[in-house]
PDB file of C-alpha atoms in Angstrom:
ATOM      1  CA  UNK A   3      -0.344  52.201 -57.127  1.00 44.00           C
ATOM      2  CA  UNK A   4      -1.801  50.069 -53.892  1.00 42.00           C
ATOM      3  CA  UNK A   5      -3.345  52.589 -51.356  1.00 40.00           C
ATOM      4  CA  UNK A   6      -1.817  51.193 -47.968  1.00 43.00           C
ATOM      5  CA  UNK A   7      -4.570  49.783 -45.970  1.00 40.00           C
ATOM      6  CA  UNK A   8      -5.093  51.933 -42.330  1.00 42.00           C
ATOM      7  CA  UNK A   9      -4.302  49.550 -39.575  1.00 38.00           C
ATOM      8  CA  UNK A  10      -6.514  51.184 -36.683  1.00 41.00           C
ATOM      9  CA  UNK A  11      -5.323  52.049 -33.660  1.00 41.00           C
ATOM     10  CA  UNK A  12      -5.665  49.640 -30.605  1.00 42.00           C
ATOM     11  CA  UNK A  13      -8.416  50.108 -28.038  1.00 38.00           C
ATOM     12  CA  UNK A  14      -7.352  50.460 -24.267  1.00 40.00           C
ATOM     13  CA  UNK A  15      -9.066  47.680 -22.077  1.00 37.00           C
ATOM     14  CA  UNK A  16     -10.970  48.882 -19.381  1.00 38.00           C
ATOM     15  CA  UNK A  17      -9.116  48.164 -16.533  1.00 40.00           C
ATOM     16  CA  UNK A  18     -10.102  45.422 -13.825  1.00 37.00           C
ATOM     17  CA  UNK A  19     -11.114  46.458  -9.954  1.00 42.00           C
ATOM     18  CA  UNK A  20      -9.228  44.473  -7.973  1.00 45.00           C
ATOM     19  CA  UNK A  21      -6.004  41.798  -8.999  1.00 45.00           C
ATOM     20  CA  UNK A  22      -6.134  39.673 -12.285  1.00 40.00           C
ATOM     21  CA  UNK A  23      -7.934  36.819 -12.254  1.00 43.00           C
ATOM     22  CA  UNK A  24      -5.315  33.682 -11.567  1.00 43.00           C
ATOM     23  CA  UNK A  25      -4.784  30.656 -14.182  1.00 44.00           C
ATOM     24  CA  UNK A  26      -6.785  28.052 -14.276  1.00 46.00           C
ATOM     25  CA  UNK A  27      -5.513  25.276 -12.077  1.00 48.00           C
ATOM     26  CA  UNK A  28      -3.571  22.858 -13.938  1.00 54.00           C
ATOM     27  CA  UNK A  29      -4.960  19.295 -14.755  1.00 54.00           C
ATOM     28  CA  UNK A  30      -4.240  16.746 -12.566  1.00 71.00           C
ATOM     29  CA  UNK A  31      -3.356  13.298 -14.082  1.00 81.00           C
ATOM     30  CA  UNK A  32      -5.483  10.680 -13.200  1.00 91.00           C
ATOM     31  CA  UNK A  33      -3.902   8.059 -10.534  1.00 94.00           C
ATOM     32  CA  UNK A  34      -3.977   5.443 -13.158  1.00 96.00           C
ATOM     33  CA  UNK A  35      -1.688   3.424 -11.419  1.00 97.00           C
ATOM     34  CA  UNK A  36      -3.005   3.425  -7.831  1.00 97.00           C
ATOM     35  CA  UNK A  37      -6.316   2.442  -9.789  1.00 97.00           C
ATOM     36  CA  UNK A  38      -4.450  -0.457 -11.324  1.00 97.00           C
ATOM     37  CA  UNK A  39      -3.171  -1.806  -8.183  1.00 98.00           C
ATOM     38  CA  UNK A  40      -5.999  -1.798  -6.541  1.00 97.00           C
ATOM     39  CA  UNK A  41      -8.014  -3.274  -9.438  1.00 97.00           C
ATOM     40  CA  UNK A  42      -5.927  -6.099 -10.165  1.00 97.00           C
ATOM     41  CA  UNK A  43      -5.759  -6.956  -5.638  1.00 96.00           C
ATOM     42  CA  UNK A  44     -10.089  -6.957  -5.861  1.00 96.00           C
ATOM     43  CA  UNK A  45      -9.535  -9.113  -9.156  1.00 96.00           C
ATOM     44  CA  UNK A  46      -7.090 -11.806  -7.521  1.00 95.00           C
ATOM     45  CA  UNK A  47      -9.510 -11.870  -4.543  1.00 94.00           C
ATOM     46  CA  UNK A  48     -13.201 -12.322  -6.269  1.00 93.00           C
ATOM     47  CA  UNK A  49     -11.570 -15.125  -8.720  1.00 92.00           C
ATOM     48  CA  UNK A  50      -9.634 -16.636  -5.664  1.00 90.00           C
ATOM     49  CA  UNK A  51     -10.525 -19.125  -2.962  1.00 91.00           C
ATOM     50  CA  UNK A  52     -10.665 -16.604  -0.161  1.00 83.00           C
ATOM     51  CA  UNK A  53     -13.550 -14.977  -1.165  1.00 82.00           C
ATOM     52  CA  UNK A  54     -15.975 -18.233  -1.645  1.00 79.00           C
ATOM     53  CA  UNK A  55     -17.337 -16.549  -5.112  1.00 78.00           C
ATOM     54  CA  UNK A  56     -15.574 -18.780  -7.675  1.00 80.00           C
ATOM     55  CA  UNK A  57     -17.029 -22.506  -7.402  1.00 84.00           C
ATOM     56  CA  UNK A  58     -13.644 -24.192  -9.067  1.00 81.00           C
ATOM     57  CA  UNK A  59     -12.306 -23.907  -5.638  1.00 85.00           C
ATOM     58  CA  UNK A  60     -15.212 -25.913  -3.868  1.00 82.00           C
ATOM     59  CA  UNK A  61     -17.158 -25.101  -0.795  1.00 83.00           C
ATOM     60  CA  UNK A  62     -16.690 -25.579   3.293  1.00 83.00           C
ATOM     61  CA  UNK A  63     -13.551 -27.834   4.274  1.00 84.00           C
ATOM     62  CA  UNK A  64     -12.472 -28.116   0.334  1.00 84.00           C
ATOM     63  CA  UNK A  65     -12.596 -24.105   0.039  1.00 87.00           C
ATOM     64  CA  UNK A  66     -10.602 -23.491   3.615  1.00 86.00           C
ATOM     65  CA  UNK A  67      -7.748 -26.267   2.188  1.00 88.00           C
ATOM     66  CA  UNK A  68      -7.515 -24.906  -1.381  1.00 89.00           C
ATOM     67  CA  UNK A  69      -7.300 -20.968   0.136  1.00 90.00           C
ATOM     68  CA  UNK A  70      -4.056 -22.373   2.613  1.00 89.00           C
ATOM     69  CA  UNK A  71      -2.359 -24.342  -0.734  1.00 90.00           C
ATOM     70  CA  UNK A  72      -3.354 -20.779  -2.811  1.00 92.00           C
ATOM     71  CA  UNK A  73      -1.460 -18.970  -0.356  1.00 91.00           C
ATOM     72  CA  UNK A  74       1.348 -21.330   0.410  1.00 91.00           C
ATOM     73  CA  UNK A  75       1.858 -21.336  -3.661  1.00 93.00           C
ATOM     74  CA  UNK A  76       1.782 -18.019  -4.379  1.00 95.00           C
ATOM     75  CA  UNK A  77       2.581 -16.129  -0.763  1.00 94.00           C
ATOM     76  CA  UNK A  78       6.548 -15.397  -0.188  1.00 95.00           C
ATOM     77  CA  UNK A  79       7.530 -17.625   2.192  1.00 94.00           C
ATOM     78  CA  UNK A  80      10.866 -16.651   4.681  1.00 95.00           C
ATOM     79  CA  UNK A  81      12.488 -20.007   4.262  1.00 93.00           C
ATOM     80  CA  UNK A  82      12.037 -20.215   0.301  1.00 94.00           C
ATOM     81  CA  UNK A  83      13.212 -16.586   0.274  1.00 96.00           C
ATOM     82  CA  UNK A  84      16.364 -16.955   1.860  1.00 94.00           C
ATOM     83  CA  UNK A  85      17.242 -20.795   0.262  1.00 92.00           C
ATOM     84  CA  UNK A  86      15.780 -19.447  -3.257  1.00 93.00           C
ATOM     85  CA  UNK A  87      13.790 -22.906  -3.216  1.00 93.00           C
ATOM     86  CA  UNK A  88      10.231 -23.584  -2.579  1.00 91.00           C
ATOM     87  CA  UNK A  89       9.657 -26.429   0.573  1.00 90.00           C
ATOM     88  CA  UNK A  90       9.961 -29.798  -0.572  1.00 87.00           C
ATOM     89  CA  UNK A  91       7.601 -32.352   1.561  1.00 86.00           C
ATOM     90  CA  UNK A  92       9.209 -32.471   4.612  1.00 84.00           C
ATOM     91  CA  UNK A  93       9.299 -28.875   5.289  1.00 84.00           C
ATOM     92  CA  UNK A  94       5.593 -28.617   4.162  1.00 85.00           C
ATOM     93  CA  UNK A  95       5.199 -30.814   6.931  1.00 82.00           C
ATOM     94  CA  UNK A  96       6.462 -28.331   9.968  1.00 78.00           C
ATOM     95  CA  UNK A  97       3.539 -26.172   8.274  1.00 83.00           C
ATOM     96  CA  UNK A  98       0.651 -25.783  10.902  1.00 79.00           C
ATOM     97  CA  UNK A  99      -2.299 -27.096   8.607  1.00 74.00           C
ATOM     98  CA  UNK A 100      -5.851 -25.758   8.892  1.00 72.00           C
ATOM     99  CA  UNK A 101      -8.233 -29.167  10.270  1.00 68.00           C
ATOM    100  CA  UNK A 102      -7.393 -32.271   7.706  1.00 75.00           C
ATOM    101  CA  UNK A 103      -6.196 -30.141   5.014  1.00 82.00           C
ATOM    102  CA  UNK A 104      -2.852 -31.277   2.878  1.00 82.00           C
ATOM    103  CA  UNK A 105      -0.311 -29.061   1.841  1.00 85.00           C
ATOM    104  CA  UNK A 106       1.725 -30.440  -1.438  1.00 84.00           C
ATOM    105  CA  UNK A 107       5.119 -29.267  -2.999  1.00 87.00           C
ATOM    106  CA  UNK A 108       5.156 -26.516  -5.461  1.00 86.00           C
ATOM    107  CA  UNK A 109       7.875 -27.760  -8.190  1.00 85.00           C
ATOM    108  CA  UNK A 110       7.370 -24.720 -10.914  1.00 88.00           C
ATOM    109  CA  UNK A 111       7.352 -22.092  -8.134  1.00 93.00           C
ATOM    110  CA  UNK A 112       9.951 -19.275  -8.189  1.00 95.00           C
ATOM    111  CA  UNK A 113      10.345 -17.539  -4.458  1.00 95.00           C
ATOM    112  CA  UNK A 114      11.888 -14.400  -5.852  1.00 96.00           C
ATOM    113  CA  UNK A 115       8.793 -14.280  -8.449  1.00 97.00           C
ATOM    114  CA  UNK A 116       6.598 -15.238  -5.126  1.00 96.00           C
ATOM    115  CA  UNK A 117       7.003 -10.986  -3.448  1.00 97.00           C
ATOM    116  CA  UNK A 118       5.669 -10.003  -6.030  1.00 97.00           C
ATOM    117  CA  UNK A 119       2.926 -12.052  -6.626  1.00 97.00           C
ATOM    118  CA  UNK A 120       2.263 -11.877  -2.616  1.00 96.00           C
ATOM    119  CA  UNK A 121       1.519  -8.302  -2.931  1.00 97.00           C
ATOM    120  CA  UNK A 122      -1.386  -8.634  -4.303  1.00 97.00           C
ATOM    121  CA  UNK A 123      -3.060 -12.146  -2.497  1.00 95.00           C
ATOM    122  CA  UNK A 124      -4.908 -10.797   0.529  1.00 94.00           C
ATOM    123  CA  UNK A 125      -6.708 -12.966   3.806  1.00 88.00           C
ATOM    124  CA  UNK A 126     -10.455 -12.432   3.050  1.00 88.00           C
ATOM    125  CA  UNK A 127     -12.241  -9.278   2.230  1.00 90.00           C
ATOM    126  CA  UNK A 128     -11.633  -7.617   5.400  1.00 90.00           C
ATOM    127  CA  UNK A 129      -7.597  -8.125   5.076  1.00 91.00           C
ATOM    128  CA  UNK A 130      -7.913  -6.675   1.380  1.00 94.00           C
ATOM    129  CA  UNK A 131      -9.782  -3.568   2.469  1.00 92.00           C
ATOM    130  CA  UNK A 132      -7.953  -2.854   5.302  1.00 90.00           C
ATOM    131  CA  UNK A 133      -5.167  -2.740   2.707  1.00 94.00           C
ATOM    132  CA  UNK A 134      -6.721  -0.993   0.079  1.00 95.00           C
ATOM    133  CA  UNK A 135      -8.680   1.969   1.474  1.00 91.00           C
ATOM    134  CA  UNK A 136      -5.106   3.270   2.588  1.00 90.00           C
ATOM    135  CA  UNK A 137      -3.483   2.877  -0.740  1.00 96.00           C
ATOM    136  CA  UNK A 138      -6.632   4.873  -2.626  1.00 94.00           C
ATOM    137  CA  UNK A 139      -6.342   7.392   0.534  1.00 91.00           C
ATOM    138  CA  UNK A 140      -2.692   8.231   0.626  1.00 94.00           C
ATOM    139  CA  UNK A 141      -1.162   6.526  -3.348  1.00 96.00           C
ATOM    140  CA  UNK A 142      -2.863   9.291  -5.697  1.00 95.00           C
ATOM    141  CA  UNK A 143      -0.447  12.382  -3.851  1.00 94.00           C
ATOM    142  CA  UNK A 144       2.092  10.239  -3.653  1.00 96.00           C
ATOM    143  CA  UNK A 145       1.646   9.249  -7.359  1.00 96.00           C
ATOM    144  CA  UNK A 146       1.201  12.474  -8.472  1.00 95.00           C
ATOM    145  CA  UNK A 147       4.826  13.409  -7.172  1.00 94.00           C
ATOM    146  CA  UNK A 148       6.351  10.670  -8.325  1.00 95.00           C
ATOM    147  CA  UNK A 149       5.227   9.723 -11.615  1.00 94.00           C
ATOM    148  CA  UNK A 150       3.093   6.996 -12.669  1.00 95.00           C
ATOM    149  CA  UNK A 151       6.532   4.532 -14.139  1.00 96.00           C
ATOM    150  CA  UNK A 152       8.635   5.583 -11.065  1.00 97.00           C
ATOM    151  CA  UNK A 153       5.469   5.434  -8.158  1.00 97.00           C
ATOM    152  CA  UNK A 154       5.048   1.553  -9.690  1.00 98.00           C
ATOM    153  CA  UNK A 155       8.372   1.266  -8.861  1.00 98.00           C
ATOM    154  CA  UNK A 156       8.576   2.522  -5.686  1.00 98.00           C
ATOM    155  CA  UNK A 157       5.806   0.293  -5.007  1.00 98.00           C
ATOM    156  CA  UNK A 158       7.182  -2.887  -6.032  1.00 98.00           C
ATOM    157  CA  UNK A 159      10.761  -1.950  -4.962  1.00 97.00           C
ATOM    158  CA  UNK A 160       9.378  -1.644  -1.090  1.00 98.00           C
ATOM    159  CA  UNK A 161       7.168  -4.724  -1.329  1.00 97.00           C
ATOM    160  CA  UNK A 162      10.292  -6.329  -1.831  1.00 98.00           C
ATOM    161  CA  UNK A 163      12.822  -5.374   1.026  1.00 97.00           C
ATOM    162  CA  UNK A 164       9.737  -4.809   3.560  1.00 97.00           C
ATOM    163  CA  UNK A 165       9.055  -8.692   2.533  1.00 97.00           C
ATOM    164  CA  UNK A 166      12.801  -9.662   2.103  1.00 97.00           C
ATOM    165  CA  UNK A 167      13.764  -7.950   5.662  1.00 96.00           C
ATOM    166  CA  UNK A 168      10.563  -9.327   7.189  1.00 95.00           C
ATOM    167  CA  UNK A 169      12.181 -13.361   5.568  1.00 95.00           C
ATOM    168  CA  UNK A 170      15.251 -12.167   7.701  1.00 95.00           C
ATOM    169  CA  UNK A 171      14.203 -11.378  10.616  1.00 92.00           C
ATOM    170  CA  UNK A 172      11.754 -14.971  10.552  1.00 90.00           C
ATOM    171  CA  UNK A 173      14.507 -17.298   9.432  1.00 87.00           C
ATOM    172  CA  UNK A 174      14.850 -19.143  12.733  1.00 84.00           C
ATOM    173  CA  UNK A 175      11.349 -18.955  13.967  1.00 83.00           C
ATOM    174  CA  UNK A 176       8.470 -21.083  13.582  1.00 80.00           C
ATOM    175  CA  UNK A 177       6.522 -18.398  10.845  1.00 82.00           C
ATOM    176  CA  UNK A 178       9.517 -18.605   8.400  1.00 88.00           C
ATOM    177  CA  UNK A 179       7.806 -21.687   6.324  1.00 89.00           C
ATOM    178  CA  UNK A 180       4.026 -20.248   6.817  1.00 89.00           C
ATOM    179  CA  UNK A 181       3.565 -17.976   3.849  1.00 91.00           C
ATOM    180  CA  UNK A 182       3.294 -13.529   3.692  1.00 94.00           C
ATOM    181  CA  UNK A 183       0.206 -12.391   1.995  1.00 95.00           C
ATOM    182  CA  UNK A 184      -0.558  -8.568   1.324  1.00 94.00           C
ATOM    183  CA  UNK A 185       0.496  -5.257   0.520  1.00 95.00           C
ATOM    184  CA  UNK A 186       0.940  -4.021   3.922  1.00 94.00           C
ATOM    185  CA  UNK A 187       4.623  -3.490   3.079  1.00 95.00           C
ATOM    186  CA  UNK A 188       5.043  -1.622   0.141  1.00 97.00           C
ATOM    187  CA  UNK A 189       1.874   0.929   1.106  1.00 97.00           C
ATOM    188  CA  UNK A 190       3.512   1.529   4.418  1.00 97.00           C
ATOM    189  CA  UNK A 191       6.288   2.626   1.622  1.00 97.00           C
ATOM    190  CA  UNK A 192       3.451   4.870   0.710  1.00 97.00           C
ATOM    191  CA  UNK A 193       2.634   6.123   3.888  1.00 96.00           C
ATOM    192  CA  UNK A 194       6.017   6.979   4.499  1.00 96.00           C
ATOM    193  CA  UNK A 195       6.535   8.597   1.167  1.00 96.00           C
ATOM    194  CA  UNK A 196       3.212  10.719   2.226  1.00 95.00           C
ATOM    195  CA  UNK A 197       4.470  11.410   5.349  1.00 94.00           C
ATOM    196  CA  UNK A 198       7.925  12.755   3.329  1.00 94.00           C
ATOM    197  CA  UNK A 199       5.669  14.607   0.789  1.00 94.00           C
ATOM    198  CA  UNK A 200       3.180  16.445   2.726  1.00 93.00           C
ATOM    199  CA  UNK A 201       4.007  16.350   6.446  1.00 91.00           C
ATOM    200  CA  UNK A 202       1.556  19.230   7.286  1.00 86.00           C
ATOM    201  CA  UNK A 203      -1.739  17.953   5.205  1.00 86.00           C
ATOM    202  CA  UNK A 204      -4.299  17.532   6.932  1.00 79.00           C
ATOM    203  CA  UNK A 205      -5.978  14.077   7.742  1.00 76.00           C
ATOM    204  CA  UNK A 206      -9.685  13.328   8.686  1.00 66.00           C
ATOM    205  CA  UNK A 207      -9.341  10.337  11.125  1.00 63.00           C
ATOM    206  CA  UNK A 208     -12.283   8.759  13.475  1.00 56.00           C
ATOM    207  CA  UNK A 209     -10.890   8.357  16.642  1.00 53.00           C
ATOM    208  CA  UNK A 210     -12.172   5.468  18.802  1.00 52.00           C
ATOM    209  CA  UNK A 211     -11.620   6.674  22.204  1.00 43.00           C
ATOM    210  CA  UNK A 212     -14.159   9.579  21.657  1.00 45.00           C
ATOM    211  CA  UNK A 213     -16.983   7.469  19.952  1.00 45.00           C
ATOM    212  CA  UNK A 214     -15.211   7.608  16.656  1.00 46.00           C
ATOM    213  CA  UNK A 215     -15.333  11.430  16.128  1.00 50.00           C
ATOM    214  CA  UNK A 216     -14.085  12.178  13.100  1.00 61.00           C
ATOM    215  CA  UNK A 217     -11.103  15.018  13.230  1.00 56.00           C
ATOM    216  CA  UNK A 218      -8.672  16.400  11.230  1.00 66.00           C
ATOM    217  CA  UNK A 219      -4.796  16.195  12.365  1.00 70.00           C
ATOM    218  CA  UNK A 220      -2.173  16.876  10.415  1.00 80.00           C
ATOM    219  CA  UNK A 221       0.056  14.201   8.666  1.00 82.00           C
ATOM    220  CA  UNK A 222       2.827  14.401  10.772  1.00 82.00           C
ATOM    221  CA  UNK A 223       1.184  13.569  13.875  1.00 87.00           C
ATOM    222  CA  UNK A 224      -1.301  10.791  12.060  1.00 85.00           C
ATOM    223  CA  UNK A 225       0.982   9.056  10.330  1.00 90.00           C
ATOM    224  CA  UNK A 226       4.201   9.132  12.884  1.00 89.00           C
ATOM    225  CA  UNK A 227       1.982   8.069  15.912  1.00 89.00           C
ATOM    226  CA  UNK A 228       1.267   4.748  13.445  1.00 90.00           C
ATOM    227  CA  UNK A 229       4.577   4.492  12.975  1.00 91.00           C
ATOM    228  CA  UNK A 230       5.324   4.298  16.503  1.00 92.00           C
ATOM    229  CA  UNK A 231       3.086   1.596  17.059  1.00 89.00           C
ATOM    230  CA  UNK A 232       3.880  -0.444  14.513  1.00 91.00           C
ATOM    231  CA  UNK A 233       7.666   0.079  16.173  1.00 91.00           C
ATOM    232  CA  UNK A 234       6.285  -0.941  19.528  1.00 89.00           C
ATOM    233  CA  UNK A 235       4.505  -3.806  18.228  1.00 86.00           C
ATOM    234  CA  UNK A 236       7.424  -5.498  16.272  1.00 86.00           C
ATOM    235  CA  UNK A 237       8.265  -7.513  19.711  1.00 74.00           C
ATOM    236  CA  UNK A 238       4.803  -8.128  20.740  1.00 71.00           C
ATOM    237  CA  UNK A 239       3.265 -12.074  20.472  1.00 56.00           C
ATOM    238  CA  UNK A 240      -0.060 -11.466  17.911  1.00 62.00           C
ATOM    239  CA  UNK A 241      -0.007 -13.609  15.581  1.00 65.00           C
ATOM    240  CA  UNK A 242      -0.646 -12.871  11.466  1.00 73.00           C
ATOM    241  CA  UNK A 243       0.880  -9.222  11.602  1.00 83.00           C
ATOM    242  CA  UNK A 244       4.146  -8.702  10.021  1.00 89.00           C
ATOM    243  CA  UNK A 245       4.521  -5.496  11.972  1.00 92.00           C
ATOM    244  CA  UNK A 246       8.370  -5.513  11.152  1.00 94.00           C
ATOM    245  CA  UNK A 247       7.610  -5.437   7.381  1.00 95.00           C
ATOM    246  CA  UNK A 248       5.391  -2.438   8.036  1.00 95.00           C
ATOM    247  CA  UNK A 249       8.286  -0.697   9.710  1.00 96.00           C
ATOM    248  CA  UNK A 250      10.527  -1.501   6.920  1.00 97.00           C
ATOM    249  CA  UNK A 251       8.333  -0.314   4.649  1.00 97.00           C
ATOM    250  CA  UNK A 252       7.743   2.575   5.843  1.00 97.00           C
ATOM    251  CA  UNK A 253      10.590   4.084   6.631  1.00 97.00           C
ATOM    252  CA  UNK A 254      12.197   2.703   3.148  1.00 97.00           C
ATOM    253  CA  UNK A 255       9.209   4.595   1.695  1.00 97.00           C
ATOM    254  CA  UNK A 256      10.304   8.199   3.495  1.00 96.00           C
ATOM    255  CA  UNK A 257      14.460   7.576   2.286  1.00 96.00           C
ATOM    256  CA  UNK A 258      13.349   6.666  -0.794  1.00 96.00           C
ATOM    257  CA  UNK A 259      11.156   9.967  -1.742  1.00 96.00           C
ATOM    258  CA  UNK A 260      13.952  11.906   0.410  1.00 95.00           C
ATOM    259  CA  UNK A 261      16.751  10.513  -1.806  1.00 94.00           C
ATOM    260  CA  UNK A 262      15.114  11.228  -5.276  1.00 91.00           C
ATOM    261  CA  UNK A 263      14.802  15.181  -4.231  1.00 87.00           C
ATOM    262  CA  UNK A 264      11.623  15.826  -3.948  1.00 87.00           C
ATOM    263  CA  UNK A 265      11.074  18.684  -0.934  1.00 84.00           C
ATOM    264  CA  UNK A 266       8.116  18.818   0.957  1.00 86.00           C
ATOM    265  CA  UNK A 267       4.369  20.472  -0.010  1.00 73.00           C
ATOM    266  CA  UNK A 268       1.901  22.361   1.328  1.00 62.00           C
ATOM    267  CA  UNK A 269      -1.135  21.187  -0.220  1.00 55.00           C
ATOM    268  CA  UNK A 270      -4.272  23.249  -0.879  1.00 46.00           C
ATOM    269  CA  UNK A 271      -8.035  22.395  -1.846  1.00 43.00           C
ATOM    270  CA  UNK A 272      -9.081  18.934  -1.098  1.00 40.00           C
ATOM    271  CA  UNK A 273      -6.690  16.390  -1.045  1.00 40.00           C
ATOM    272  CA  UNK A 274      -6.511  12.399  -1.614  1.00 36.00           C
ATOM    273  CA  UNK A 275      -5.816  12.746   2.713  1.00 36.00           C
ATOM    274  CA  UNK A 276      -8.872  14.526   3.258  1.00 34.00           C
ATOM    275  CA  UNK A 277     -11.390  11.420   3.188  1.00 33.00           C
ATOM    276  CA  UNK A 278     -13.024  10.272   6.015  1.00 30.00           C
ATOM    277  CA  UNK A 279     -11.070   6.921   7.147  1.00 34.00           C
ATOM    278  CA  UNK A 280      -9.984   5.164  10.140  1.00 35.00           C
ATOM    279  CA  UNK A 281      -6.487   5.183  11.544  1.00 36.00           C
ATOM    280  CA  UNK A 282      -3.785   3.888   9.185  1.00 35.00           C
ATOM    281  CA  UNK A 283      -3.606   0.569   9.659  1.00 33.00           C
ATOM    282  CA  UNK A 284      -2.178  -1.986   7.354  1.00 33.00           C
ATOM    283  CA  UNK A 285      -2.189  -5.557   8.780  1.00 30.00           C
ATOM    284  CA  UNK A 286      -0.256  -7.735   6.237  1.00 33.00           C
ATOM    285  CA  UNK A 287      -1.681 -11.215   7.039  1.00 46.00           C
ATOM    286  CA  UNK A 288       0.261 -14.682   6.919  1.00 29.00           C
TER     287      UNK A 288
END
C-alpha cells in the first residue's frame, strides 16, 4: 500500500512596505519603418547628382545639368500629373533651364509612378535634412500608433494628395511644368498625425528670437503655430516652397489618424518629441 506523500503547507510571504512594484514597461517596437524611409532618402541622395559624390554624373556645369534632368525625370511634375503624360519637347521648352543646360523628353516615364518616386529625391543636403530630422523627430510616435504596414501607408497615401492638390492648385501657373521634389508633404501628414496623437507632449524647440534658447512647449502650440504659417504663406511670392502641399498634408495627416479612431495620449518618459531641434519646418523644394 503507497504511503501518500505530505504536501507541506505553503509559507506566507513577508509582506512588502509600501505598493507592489509595477510591470515592467512593455517593449517598444523598433521604428523600422521611419528608419527605412529615411535610409532609402540619404541613399537616393549620396548615389544621386545633387550631392556631387557619385562621378557618373560629372562635375561643375555637367553635374548642375544632369541634377535638373534627375529631377525633371523623376520629380512629379503639375502638368504631367493632371494630363497623365510626361512633357514632350515643346513643353520642356517653357522649362526655366539652369545656364546652357538641356532638358530632353522622358518617353518611359509614368507621372502617377513619379509622387512616389518624388518623395524621396531631395535639393542638396540641406533640403534632405531639413526633411529628415522632422520625420526621425515626430514618425517613431506616430509609427508606434499606427502600425508599421498602416504608418507606410499613411505616408505614401499623403505624399500623394499633398502632391496631387499642390498639381491643382499649379495647373495654370508658370511652376506647373518645373518638377516637386521632397517629402515635405507626406511628413507634414506626420506632423499632423502627431499633433492628433499627442497634442499635450512636450517639444524642445530653439527659438531664434531669444538667441536660440532651447524650450520646451507643448505640441499643440509648436506644431499649430507652424501650421499657421505655412497657411499664411500659401499666397506669399518665395519661390521653391510648396507651402500649399504642406498645408494639405498636414491637415490630411490629423483627419486621417482622427478617422481611424485612435484618441489622443498623454505620453510619459522621454519621447521621440523630446530632442533638441529647430522649429518644424519642412520646405519641399522644386
Amino acid at each position: 500500500m503507497a504511503v501518500p506523500t505530505p504536501v507541506p503547507a505553503p509559507v506566507p510571504l513577508p509582506e512588502l512596505d509600501g505598493p507592489a512594484p509595477a510591470a515592467p514597461p512593455r517593449a517598444t517596437a523598433a521604428p523600422l519603418v521611419t528608419y527605412l524611409l529615411i535610409a532609402v532618402s540619404a541613399l537616393v541622395l549620396l548615389t544621386g547628382p545633387s550631392f556631387g559624390l557619385n562621378p557618373h554624373w560629372g562635375t561643375g556645369q555637367d553635374r548642375v545639368c544632369a541634377e535638373q534632368r534627375f529631377e525633371q525625370r523623376w520629380g512629379a511634375v503639375p502638368v504631367e500629373l493632371l494630363a497623365h503624360r510626361p512633357l514632350d519637347a515643346l513643353q520642356l521648352a517653357a522649362v526655366p533651364p539652369a545656364a546652357g543646360c538641356t532638358l530632353t523628353p522622358s518617353p518611359g516615364k509614368v507621372p502617377v509612378l513619379s509622387v512616389l518616386t518624388s518623395l524621396f529625391v531631395h535639393a542638396g543636403w540641406l533640403h534632405l535634412l531639413g526633411n529628415m530630422l522632422f520625420l526621425y523627430v515626430f514618425g517613431p510616435a506616430v509609427e508606434q500608433r499606427l502600425g508599421r504596414l498602416r504608418f507606410l501607408l499613411f505616408y505614401v497615401g499623403i505624399g500623394y494628395l499633398a502632391t496631387y492638390g499642390y498639381a491643382l492648385t499649379q495647373a495654370d501657373t508658370a511652376a506647373s511644368v518645373r518638377a516637386l521634389v521632397g517629402a515635405s508633404g507626406a511628413i507634414a501628414g506626420v506632423l499632423g498625425g502627431y499633433l492628433r496623437l499627442y497634442p499635450r507632449a512636450r517639444v524642445t524647440t530653439l527659438v531664434p528670437v531669444l538667441l536660440f534658447l532651447p524650450l520646451r512647449f507643448p505640441a499643440w502650440l509648436v506644431l499649430g503655430l507652424w501650421f499657421l504659417l505655412q497657411w499664411w504663406s500659401v499666397g506669399s511670392a518665395v519661390p521653391g516652397v510648396a507651402y500649399v502641399a504642406h498645408v494639405i498634408g498636414f491637415t490630411a495627416g490629423w483627419l486621417a489618424v482622427w478617422a481611424a479612431g485612435l484618441r489622443p495620449r498623454r505620453r510619459t518618459g522621454r519621447t521621440a518629441a523630446d530632442t533638441l531641434a529647430p522649429s518644424p519646418h519642412t520646405g519641399a523644394e522644386e
